[in-house]
């Protein structure tokens, strides 16, 4: 397995991973346009896992600036997805290890994420790779 930066040609496979996970289709053309925007920015990290020339996982990290304490940035982990046939094979762990290396290289003091409280599989996975649950509750407000 190889962990590398996501590339434009990976977008259709990523759309399929998202469909598999969330059950919704994505507009691949819009994804490619947005990907080009995000890739040009220094505060987005977009990674994928490749196994036998297939995208089997992906994760996005967003470097967020901080305005308190030592004013060190933190990384927001988003859109972690692993193909259903590749789970429990080290894909997620490898993606997060690389993301953590890159976060450290950007001076981030921590990585934060939110997952649904009923996702016992995800919560167990994140705990197993060193994330600690907090007393905070995640909230979401849809705007559109």
CSV table of C-alpha atoms in Angstrom, one decimal:
chain,number,residue,atom,x,y,z
A,1,UNK,CA,0.0,0.0,0.0
A,2,UNK,CA,1.1,3.5,-0.8
A,3,UNK,CA,0.0,6.7,0.9
A,4,UNK,CA,0.4,9.8,-1.4
A,5,UNK,CA,-1.1,13.1,-2.2
A,6,UNK,CA,-4.5,12.9,-3.8
A,7,UNK,CA,-4.4,13.6,-7.6
A,8,UNK,CA,-7.0,14.8,-10.1
A,9,UNK,CA,-7.3,11.3,-11.6
A,10,UNK,CA,-8.2,9.9,-8.2
A,11,UNK,CA,-11.4,12.0,-7.9
A,12,UNK,CA,-13.8,9.5,-9.6
A,13,UNK,CA,-12.6,6.8,-7.3
A,14,UNK,CA,-13.0,9.1,-4.3
A,15,UNK,CA,-16.5,9.9,-5.4
A,16,UNK,CA,-17.2,6.2,-5.3
A,17,UNK,CA,-15.8,5.9,-1.8
A,18,UNK,CA,-18.0,8.7,-0.6
A,19,UNK,CA,-21.0,7.1,-2.3
A,20,UNK,CA,-20.2,3.8,-0.6
A,21,UNK,CA,-19.9,5.5,2.8
A,22,UNK,CA,-22.6,8.2,2.7
A,23,UNK,CA,-24.9,6.7,0.1
A,24,UNK,CA,-25.0,9.9,-2.0
A,25,UNK,CA,-23.7,10.5,-5.4
A,26,UNK,CA,-21.1,13.3,-5.9
A,27,UNK,CA,-20.7,15.6,-8.9
A,28,UNK,CA,-17.3,14.5,-10.2
A,29,UNK,CA,-16.8,17.6,-12.3
A,30,UNK,CA,-17.5,19.9,-9.3
A,31,UNK,CA,-15.2,17.7,-7.2
A,32,UNK,CA,-12.4,18.2,-9.7
A,33,UNK,CA,-12.9,22.0,-9.7
A,34,UNK,CA,-12.9,22.2,-5.9
A,35,UNK,CA,-9.9,19.9,-5.7
A,36,UNK,CA,-7.9,22.2,-7.9
A,37,UNK,CA,-8.8,25.1,-5.6
A,38,UNK,CA,-7.9,23.2,-2.4
A,39,UNK,CA,-4.7,21.7,-3.8
A,40,UNK,CA,-3.5,25.3,-4.5
A,41,UNK,CA,-3.9,26.2,-0.9
A,42,UNK,CA,-1.2,25.5,1.7
A,43,UNK,CA,-3.8,24.8,4.5
A,44,UNK,CA,-5.4,21.7,3.0
A,45,UNK,CA,-3.8,18.2,3.1
A,46,UNK,CA,-5.5,15.7,0.8
A,47,UNK,CA,-4.2,12.1,0.9
A,48,UNK,CA,-5.2,8.8,-0.5
A,49,UNK,CA,-4.2,5.2,0.0
A,50,UNK,CA,-3.4,3.2,-3.1
A,51,UNK,CA,-3.5,-0.6,-3.2
A,52,UNK,CA,-3.0,-2.5,-6.5
A,53,UNK,CA,-3.5,0.8,-8.4
A,54,UNK,CA,-6.9,1.4,-6.7
A,55,UNK,CA,-7.8,4.2,-4.3
A,56,UNK,CA,-8.9,2.3,-1.2
A,57,UNK,CA,-9.0,5.2,1.3
A,58,UNK,CA,-8.7,9.0,1.7
A,59,UNK,CA,-8.5,11.7,4.3
A,60,UNK,CA,-8.5,15.4,4.3
A,61,UNK,CA,-6.7,17.6,6.9
A,62,UNK,CA,-7.3,21.4,7.3
A,63,UNK,CA,-4.7,23.5,9.1
A,64,UNK,CA,-6.5,26.0,11.3
A,65,UNK,CA,-4.8,29.0,12.9
A,66,UNK,CA,-5.2,29.6,16.6
A,67,UNK,CA,-5.5,32.8,18.4
A,68,UNK,CA,-5.0,31.8,22.0
A,69,UNK,CA,-2.2,30.4,24.1
A,70,UNK,CA,1.0,29.9,22.1
A,71,UNK,CA,-1.1,30.6,18.9
A,72,UNK,CA,0.0,27.3,17.4
A,73,UNK,CA,-2.2,25.9,14.6
A,74,UNK,CA,-4.2,22.7,14.9
A,75,UNK,CA,-5.4,20.3,12.2
A,76,UNK,CA,-9.0,19.5,11.6
A,77,UNK,CA,-9.4,15.9,10.3
A,78,UNK,CA,-12.3,15.5,7.8
A,79,UNK,CA,-13.7,13.0,5.3
A,80,UNK,CA,-11.8,10.0,6.5
A,81,UNK,CA,-13.1,7.1,4.3
A,82,UNK,CA,-11.8,3.6,3.7
A,83,UNK,CA,-13.3,1.1,1.2
A,84,UNK,CA,-15.4,-1.4,2.9
A,85,UNK,CA,-13.3,-4.3,1.5
A,86,UNK,CA,-10.1,-2.7,2.8
A,87,UNK,CA,-11.1,-2.0,6.4
A,88,UNK,CA,-9.1,-3.6,9.2
A,89,UNK,CA,-6.1,-3.9,6.9
A,90,UNK,CA,-4.1,-0.9,8.1
A,91,UNK,CA,-5.3,1.6,5.5
A,92,UNK,CA,-6.8,4.1,8.0
A,93,UNK,CA,-3.9,3.8,10.3
A,94,UNK,CA,-1.4,4.5,7.5
A,95,UNK,CA,-3.4,7.5,6.3
A,96,UNK,CA,-3.5,9.0,9.8
A,97,UNK,CA,0.2,8.3,10.3
A,98,UNK,CA,1.1,10.3,7.2
A,99,UNK,CA,-1.4,13.0,8.1
A,100,UNK,CA,0.1,13.3,11.5
A,101,UNK,CA,3.6,13.7,10.0
A,102,UNK,CA,2.4,16.5,7.8
A,103,UNK,CA,0.5,18.2,10.6
A,104,UNK,CA,3.7,18.2,12.7
A,105,UNK,CA,5.7,19.6,9.8
A,106,UNK,CA,3.2,22.5,9.6
A,107,UNK,CA,3.6,23.2,13.3
A,108,UNK,CA,0.2,21.9,14.4
A,109,UNK,CA,-0.1,21.2,18.2
A,110,UNK,CA,-3.0,18.8,17.9
A,111,UNK,CA,-5.4,17.0,15.5
A,112,UNK,CA,-9.1,17.2,16.2
A,113,UNK,CA,-12.1,15.5,14.7
A,114,UNK,CA,-15.8,14.9,15.2
A,115,UNK,CA,-17.5,11.6,14.5
A,116,UNK,CA,-21.1,10.6,15.2
A,117,UNK,CA,-21.7,9.2,18.7
A,118,UNK,CA,-23.3,6.1,17.3
A,119,UNK,CA,-20.3,5.1,15.1
A,120,UNK,CA,-18.8,2.7,17.6
A,121,UNK,CA,-16.5,1.3,14.8
A,122,UNK,CA,-15.0,4.8,14.1
A,123,UNK,CA,-14.8,5.7,17.8
A,124,UNK,CA,-13.0,2.5,18.5
A,125,UNK,CA,-10.6,3.0,15.6
A,126,UNK,CA,-9.7,6.6,16.6
A,127,UNK,CA,-9.1,5.5,20.2
A,128,UNK,CA,-6.9,2.6,19.0
A,129,UNK,CA,-4.7,5.0,17.0
A,130,UNK,CA,-4.1,7.4,19.9
A,131,UNK,CA,-7.1,9.8,19.9
A,132,UNK,CA,-8.7,10.5,23.2
A,133,UNK,CA,-12.4,11.2,23.5
A,134,UNK,CA,-13.2,14.5,25.2
A,135,UNK,CA,-16.1,15.7,27.3
A,136,UNK,CA,-17.1,18.1,24.5
A,137,UNK,CA,-20.1,17.3,22.3
A,138,UNK,CA,-19.9,17.9,18.6
A,139,UNK,CA,-22.6,20.1,17.1
A,140,UNK,CA,-23.6,20.6,13.5
A,141,UNK,CA,-25.9,23.2,11.9
A,142,UNK,CA,-26.8,22.7,8.2
A,143,UNK,CA,-27.1,26.0,6.3
A,144,UNK,CA,-28.3,24.7,3.0
